[in-house]
mmCIF file of C-alpha atoms in Angstrom:
data_model
loop_
_atom_site.group_PDB
_atom_site.id
_atom_site.type_symbol
_atom_site.label_atom_id
_atom_site.label_comp_id
_atom_site.label_asym_id
_atom_site.label_seq_id
_atom_site.Cartn_x
_atom_site.Cartn_y
_atom_site.Cartn_z
ATOM 1 C CA MET A 16 -51.219 -125.447 -239.830
ATOM 2 C CA SER A 17 -48.697 -123.126 -237.925
ATOM 3 C CA THR A 18 -49.386 -122.187 -234.031
ATOM 4 C CA GLU A 19 -48.568 -119.043 -232.422
ATOM 5 C CA GLY A 20 -45.041 -118.401 -232.169
ATOM 6 C CA LYS A 21 -43.804 -122.021 -233.352
ATOM 7 C CA SER A 22 -44.637 -123.710 -236.577
ATOM 8 C CA LYS A 23 -45.507 -127.458 -237.161
ATOM 9 C CA VAL A 24 -42.549 -130.075 -237.746
ATOM 10 C CA ALA A 25 -43.782 -133.369 -240.408
ATOM 11 C CA VAL A 26 -41.727 -136.286 -240.427
ATOM 12 C CA VAL A 27 -42.134 -137.613 -243.759
ATOM 13 C CA THR A 28 -40.323 -140.990 -245.260
ATOM 14 C CA GLY A 29 -39.223 -141.466 -248.678
ATOM 15 C CA GLY A 30 -40.195 -138.329 -249.300
ATOM 16 C CA ALA A 31 -37.428 -137.144 -251.934
ATOM 17 C CA ASN A 32 -39.597 -138.339 -254.593
ATOM 18 C CA GLY A 33 -42.953 -139.389 -255.737
ATOM 19 C CA ILE A 34 -45.850 -139.482 -253.481
ATOM 20 C CA GLY A 35 -43.519 -138.655 -250.524
ATOM 21 C CA LYS A 36 -42.415 -135.383 -251.959
ATOM 22 C CA CYS A 37 -45.541 -133.901 -253.041
ATOM 23 C CA ILE A 38 -46.813 -135.140 -249.805
ATOM 24 C CA ALA A 39 -43.889 -132.556 -248.519
ATOM 25 C CA ASP A 40 -43.917 -129.728 -250.749
ATOM 26 C CA GLU A 41 -47.634 -129.665 -249.574
ATOM 27 C CA PHE A 42 -47.065 -129.436 -245.744
ATOM 28 C CA ARG A 43 -44.674 -126.468 -246.924
ATOM 29 C CA LYS A 44 -46.706 -124.552 -248.471
ATOM 30 C CA GLN A 45 -48.730 -124.539 -245.599
ATOM 31 C CA GLY A 46 -46.114 -122.826 -243.552
ATOM 32 C CA VAL A 47 -44.778 -126.527 -241.995
ATOM 33 C CA ASP A 48 -41.591 -127.498 -241.401
ATOM 34 C CA VAL A 49 -40.711 -130.363 -242.978
ATOM 35 C CA TYR A 50 -37.619 -133.641 -242.572
ATOM 36 C CA VAL A 51 -37.347 -135.641 -244.780
ATOM 37 C CA ILE A 52 -35.342 -139.051 -244.627
ATOM 38 C CA ASP A 53 -34.570 -140.926 -248.017
ATOM 39 C CA LEU A 54 -32.370 -143.210 -249.738
ATOM 40 C CA ALA A 55 -32.366 -140.916 -252.464
ATOM 41 C CA LYS A 56 -28.868 -138.788 -252.024
ATOM 42 C CA GLY A 57 -30.456 -134.396 -251.813
ATOM 43 C CA ASP A 58 -31.131 -131.890 -248.883
ATOM 44 C CA HIS A 59 -32.415 -134.467 -246.522
ATOM 45 C CA PHE A 60 -31.641 -136.749 -244.304
ATOM 46 C CA VAL A 61 -29.982 -139.786 -246.026
ATOM 47 C CA GLY A 62 -30.057 -143.270 -245.058
ATOM 48 C CA ASP A 63 -31.704 -146.534 -244.927
ATOM 49 C CA ILE A 64 -34.784 -146.970 -242.446
ATOM 50 C CA SER A 65 -34.388 -150.799 -242.402
ATOM 51 C CA ASP A 66 -31.539 -149.769 -239.856
ATOM 52 C CA LYS A 67 -32.584 -149.241 -236.472
ATOM 53 C CA SER A 68 -29.238 -146.901 -235.575
ATOM 54 C CA VAL A 69 -30.014 -144.851 -238.872
ATOM 55 C CA LEU A 70 -33.671 -144.316 -237.382
ATOM 56 C CA GLU A 71 -32.715 -143.415 -234.184
ATOM 57 C CA THR A 72 -30.223 -140.755 -235.160
ATOM 58 C CA PHE A 73 -32.727 -139.327 -237.621
ATOM 59 C CA ALA A 74 -35.368 -139.065 -234.611
ATOM 60 C CA GLU A 75 -32.475 -137.660 -232.495
ATOM 61 C CA LYS A 76 -31.866 -135.035 -235.340
ATOM 62 C CA VAL A 77 -35.524 -133.930 -235.419
ATOM 63 C CA ILE A 78 -36.255 -134.063 -231.872
ATOM 64 C CA THR A 79 -32.862 -131.703 -231.219
ATOM 65 C CA GLU A 80 -33.779 -129.207 -234.358
ATOM 66 C CA SER A 81 -37.482 -129.058 -233.902
ATOM 67 C CA GLY A 82 -38.250 -130.063 -229.764
ATOM 68 C CA GLY A 83 -41.397 -132.291 -231.299
ATOM 69 C CA VAL A 84 -43.555 -133.463 -233.493
ATOM 70 C CA ASP A 85 -46.992 -133.038 -235.235
ATOM 71 C CA TYR A 86 -47.440 -135.335 -238.213
ATOM 72 C CA LEU A 87 -45.622 -138.281 -238.926
ATOM 73 C CA ILE A 88 -45.759 -139.707 -242.492
ATOM 74 C CA ASN A 89 -44.579 -143.337 -243.107
ATOM 75 C CA ASN A 90 -44.273 -143.341 -246.991
ATOM 76 C CA ALA A 91 -40.862 -145.222 -247.665
ATOM 77 C CA LEU A 92 -41.670 -147.648 -250.364
ATOM 78 C CA PRO A 93 -41.238 -151.245 -249.325
ATOM 79 C CA LEU A 94 -39.148 -153.882 -251.951
ATOM 80 C CA MET A 95 -41.980 -155.578 -254.286
ATOM 81 C CA LYS A 96 -40.708 -159.538 -254.811
ATOM 82 C CA GLY A 97 -42.418 -162.870 -255.315
ATOM 83 C CA ILE A 98 -42.286 -166.272 -254.033
ATOM 84 C CA GLU A 99 -40.439 -167.412 -256.866
ATOM 85 C CA ASP A 100 -37.549 -164.900 -256.377
ATOM 86 C CA CYS A 101 -37.968 -163.193 -252.699
ATOM 87 C CA SER A 102 -35.482 -164.488 -250.437
ATOM 88 C CA TYR A 103 -35.496 -164.913 -246.596
ATOM 89 C CA GLU A 104 -33.445 -161.300 -246.252
ATOM 90 C CA ASP A 105 -35.426 -159.467 -249.372
ATOM 91 C CA PHE A 106 -38.601 -160.203 -247.193
ATOM 92 C CA GLN A 107 -37.368 -159.304 -244.326
ATOM 93 C CA TYR A 108 -35.928 -155.962 -245.826
ATOM 94 C CA ALA A 109 -39.792 -155.020 -246.951
ATOM 95 C CA LEU A 110 -41.260 -155.906 -243.497
ATOM 96 C CA SER A 111 -38.194 -153.550 -241.876
ATOM 97 C CA VAL A 112 -39.237 -150.872 -244.449
ATOM 98 C CA GLY A 113 -42.648 -151.100 -244.283
ATOM 99 C CA VAL A 114 -43.661 -152.054 -241.066
ATOM 100 C CA THR A 115 -40.750 -151.783 -238.127
ATOM 101 C CA ALA A 116 -39.454 -147.921 -239.053
ATOM 102 C CA PRO A 117 -42.700 -146.652 -239.161
ATOM 103 C CA PHE A 118 -43.498 -148.695 -235.903
ATOM 104 C CA TYR A 119 -40.295 -147.694 -234.300
ATOM 105 C CA LEU A 120 -40.383 -144.300 -235.682
ATOM 106 C CA THR A 121 -43.750 -144.310 -233.673
ATOM 107 C CA LYS A 122 -42.043 -145.004 -230.666
ATOM 108 C CA LEU A 123 -39.067 -143.277 -231.030
ATOM 109 C CA PHE A 124 -41.364 -139.543 -231.718
ATOM 110 C CA LEU A 125 -44.447 -140.626 -228.540
ATOM 111 C CA PRO A 126 -42.886 -138.883 -226.184
ATOM 112 C CA PHE A 127 -42.101 -135.760 -228.184
ATOM 113 C CA PHE A 128 -46.145 -135.942 -230.043
ATOM 114 C CA ARG A 129 -47.713 -132.673 -229.532
ATOM 115 C CA GLU A 130 -51.061 -131.887 -228.936
ATOM 116 C CA GLY A 131 -53.368 -132.370 -231.728
ATOM 117 C CA ALA A 132 -50.324 -134.920 -233.360
ATOM 118 C CA SER A 133 -51.217 -137.489 -236.323
ATOM 119 C CA ILE A 134 -49.875 -140.285 -237.734
ATOM 120 C CA VAL A 135 -50.759 -141.179 -241.372
ATOM 121 C CA ASN A 136 -48.960 -144.111 -242.727
ATOM 122 C CA ILE A 137 -48.757 -144.978 -246.895
ATOM 123 C CA SER A 138 -50.286 -148.408 -247.473
ATOM 124 C CA SER A 139 -51.543 -149.598 -250.829
ATOM 125 C CA SER A 140 -54.654 -151.232 -252.339
ATOM 126 C CA ARG A 141 -52.660 -154.334 -253.058
ATOM 127 C CA ASP A 142 -53.350 -154.683 -248.858
ATOM 128 C CA ARG A 143 -56.874 -156.271 -250.025
ATOM 129 C CA MET A 144 -55.916 -157.485 -253.612
ATOM 130 C CA SER A 145 -52.955 -158.466 -255.281
ATOM 131 C CA GLN A 146 -50.681 -159.706 -258.525
ATOM 132 C CA PRO A 147 -48.438 -162.467 -258.691
ATOM 133 C CA GLN A 148 -45.201 -162.375 -258.186
ATOM 134 C CA THR A 149 -45.832 -159.332 -255.121
ATOM 135 C CA GLU A 150 -45.673 -160.972 -251.678
ATOM 136 C CA SER A 151 -42.984 -158.916 -249.923
ATOM 137 C CA TYR A 152 -44.676 -155.633 -250.941
ATOM 138 C CA THR A 153 -47.919 -156.988 -250.169
ATOM 139 C CA ALA A 154 -47.462 -158.577 -246.796
ATOM 140 C CA ALA A 155 -45.792 -155.005 -246.018
ATOM 141 C CA LYS A 156 -48.721 -153.195 -246.769
ATOM 142 C CA GLY A 157 -51.288 -155.263 -245.588
ATOM 143 C CA GLY A 158 -49.003 -154.710 -242.487
ATOM 144 C CA ILE A 159 -48.908 -151.116 -241.890
ATOM 145 C CA ALA A 160 -52.528 -151.173 -242.703
ATOM 146 C CA ALA A 161 -53.326 -153.517 -239.514
ATOM 147 C CA LEU A 162 -50.580 -151.682 -237.753
ATOM 148 C CA THR A 163 -52.754 -148.414 -238.113
ATOM 149 C CA HIS A 164 -55.647 -149.452 -236.495
ATOM 150 C CA ALA A 165 -53.790 -150.913 -233.211
ATOM 151 C CA LEU A 166 -51.292 -148.043 -232.891
ATOM 152 C CA ALA A 167 -54.597 -146.029 -233.023
ATOM 153 C CA VAL A 168 -56.645 -148.111 -230.162
ATOM 154 C CA SER A 169 -52.682 -147.793 -228.352
ATOM 155 C CA LEU A 170 -52.168 -143.889 -228.698
ATOM 156 C CA ALA A 171 -55.848 -142.966 -228.195
ATOM 157 C CA GLY A 172 -56.237 -139.667 -226.993
ATOM 158 C CA LYS A 173 -52.647 -138.308 -227.806
ATOM 159 C CA VAL A 174 -52.436 -139.157 -231.957
ATOM 160 C CA ARG A 175 -54.700 -140.090 -234.299
ATOM 161 C CA VAL A 176 -53.553 -142.649 -236.334
ATOM 162 C CA ASN A 177 -55.028 -143.196 -239.577
ATOM 163 C CA SER A 178 -53.654 -144.893 -243.047
ATOM 164 C CA VAL A 179 -53.994 -144.417 -246.975
ATOM 165 C CA SER A 180 -54.031 -146.964 -249.752
ATOM 166 C CA PRO A 181 -53.333 -145.648 -252.930
ATOM 167 C CA GLY A 182 -54.258 -147.514 -256.170
ATOM 168 C CA TRP A 183 -52.475 -146.610 -259.261
ATOM 169 C CA ILE A 184 -50.936 -143.107 -258.890
ATOM 170 C CA ASP A 185 -48.680 -141.982 -261.651
ATOM 171 C CA THR A 186 -45.593 -139.594 -260.150
ATOM 172 C CA ASP A 187 -45.468 -138.662 -263.940
ATOM 173 C CA TYR A 188 -48.719 -137.015 -263.889
ATOM 174 C CA THR A 189 -48.848 -138.904 -266.946
ATOM 175 C CA GLU A 190 -52.532 -138.263 -268.400
ATOM 176 C CA TYR A 191 -53.383 -142.168 -269.951
ATOM 177 C CA GLU A 192 -56.569 -142.604 -272.640
ATOM 178 C CA GLY A 193 -58.433 -146.370 -273.147
ATOM 179 C CA ALA A 194 -58.359 -148.561 -271.353
ATOM 180 C CA ASP A 195 -56.066 -147.705 -268.303
ATOM 181 C CA ALA A 196 -58.872 -144.670 -267.867
ATOM 182 C CA VAL A 197 -61.708 -146.357 -268.066
ATOM 183 C CA GLN A 198 -61.348 -149.075 -265.903
ATOM 184 C CA HIS A 199 -61.376 -146.586 -262.982
ATOM 185 C CA PRO A 200 -64.557 -145.754 -262.217
ATOM 186 C CA VAL A 201 -63.949 -142.061 -261.845
ATOM 187 C CA GLY A 202 -62.440 -142.387 -265.663
ATOM 188 C CA ARG A 203 -58.634 -141.702 -265.190
ATOM 189 C CA VAL A 204 -55.398 -142.837 -263.237
ATOM 190 C CA GLY A 205 -54.155 -141.138 -259.921
ATOM 191 C CA ASN A 206 -51.783 -139.001 -259.125
ATOM 192 C CA PRO A 207 -50.121 -137.601 -256.284
ATOM 193 C CA MET A 208 -51.940 -135.066 -255.362
ATOM 194 C CA ASP A 209 -54.874 -136.893 -254.868
ATOM 195 C CA ILE A 210 -53.143 -138.678 -251.951
ATOM 196 C CA ALA A 211 -51.767 -135.804 -250.629
ATOM 197 C CA ASN A 212 -54.623 -134.061 -250.693
ATOM 198 C CA MET A 213 -55.992 -136.744 -248.167
ATOM 199 C CA VAL A 214 -53.046 -136.768 -246.027
ATOM 200 C CA LEU A 215 -52.680 -133.079 -245.260
ATOM 201 C CA TYR A 216 -56.566 -133.394 -244.635
ATOM 202 C CA LEU A 217 -56.276 -136.598 -242.313
ATOM 203 C CA CYS A 218 -53.512 -134.364 -240.236
ATOM 204 C CA SER A 219 -56.038 -131.178 -240.216
ATOM 205 C CA ASP A 220 -58.416 -130.289 -237.527
ATOM 206 C CA LYS A 221 -61.299 -131.174 -239.719
ATOM 207 C CA ALA A 222 -60.245 -134.593 -239.358
ATOM 208 C CA GLY A 223 -60.800 -134.268 -235.434
ATOM 209 C CA PHE A 224 -63.152 -137.429 -235.644
ATOM 210 C CA ILE A 225 -61.146 -139.580 -237.729
ATOM 211 C CA THR A 226 -58.717 -142.560 -236.559
ATOM 212 C CA GLY A 227 -58.106 -145.995 -236.867
ATOM 213 C CA GLU A 228 -59.239 -145.580 -240.481
ATOM 214 C CA ASN A 229 -57.811 -146.967 -243.701
ATOM 215 C CA ILE A 230 -59.351 -145.117 -246.934
ATOM 216 C CA CYS A 231 -58.371 -146.228 -249.812
ATOM 217 C CA ILE A 232 -58.331 -143.956 -252.999
ATOM 218 C CA ASP A 233 -58.152 -145.834 -256.593
ATOM 219 C CA GLY A 234 -60.391 -144.396 -258.167
ATOM 220 C CA GLY A 235 -63.139 -146.829 -257.503
ATOM 221 C CA MET A 236 -60.995 -149.788 -258.673
ATOM 222 C CA THR A 237 -61.217 -152.016 -256.004
ATOM 223 C CA LYS A 238 -65.337 -151.692 -255.898
ATOM 224 C CA LEU A 239 -65.196 -152.689 -260.055
ATOM 225 C CA MET A 240 -66.446 -156.505 -259.818
ATOM 226 C CA ILE A 241 -64.839 -158.012 -262.999
ATOM 227 C CA TYR A 242 -66.149 -160.916 -264.883
ATOM 228 C CA HIS A 243 -65.158 -163.315 -267.819
ATOM 229 C CA GLU A 244 -67.205 -161.629 -270.776
ATOM 230 C CA ASP A 245 -68.928 -158.667 -268.849
ATOM 231 C CA ASN A 246 -68.575 -154.904 -268.727
ATOM 232 C CA GLY A 247 -66.241 -155.375 -271.657
ATOM 233 C CA TRP A 248 -64.125 -157.678 -269.819
ATOM 234 C CA GLU A 249 -62.475 -160.802 -271.222
ATOM 235 C CA TYR A 250 -60.208 -163.026 -269.545
ATOM 236 C CA LYS A 251 -56.823 -164.107 -271.712
ATOM 237 C CA GLY A 252 -54.556 -166.245 -269.074
#
């Protein structure tokens, strides 16, 4: 992914752990210079992306040091709280992390995206399905999925914009057996590499005809229809 005389540059939000770290590590293996911003302490830019001034400081650092951006991966995890215990401030914070920050980082980097640039937003299979008491997270993930196709149209000809919607991803690479595994049509729970592989593909020239798409990577779970006493399922609500 490197260009002659200059390395490509990737920005990964929430890149200190889990899926984000895996994506950042895979970029580095390809010779890409990676800038990470995360709340967790470490050898990266530490900051809260819900804060406008933090985003501006981070973006300025990236541009000052690199001169441009090739890949922006909006991965940082929004807060998950439900209607019963989610305050107004909690809900606003979730949207700030999950939707506003990706929008504003895109805006800040817009004059500096290089030719062939790509944005990949990390949504969730919860953008189309829910468990009880998940409103703040689900709203943020639905928002980033919709923002994806809006940006793809606005940035047409300059930046390709896609999103990935992970299902159950175990960041510790645990191998599950029994119901946890077989409820997935592929027969296993996912891991961060399942997401990182798609992200790097979407950033590559091989995906040059793909923009505005939201690709669900969930082992097929959202495609399996569930009825009481069908396919081994029983409702015990």
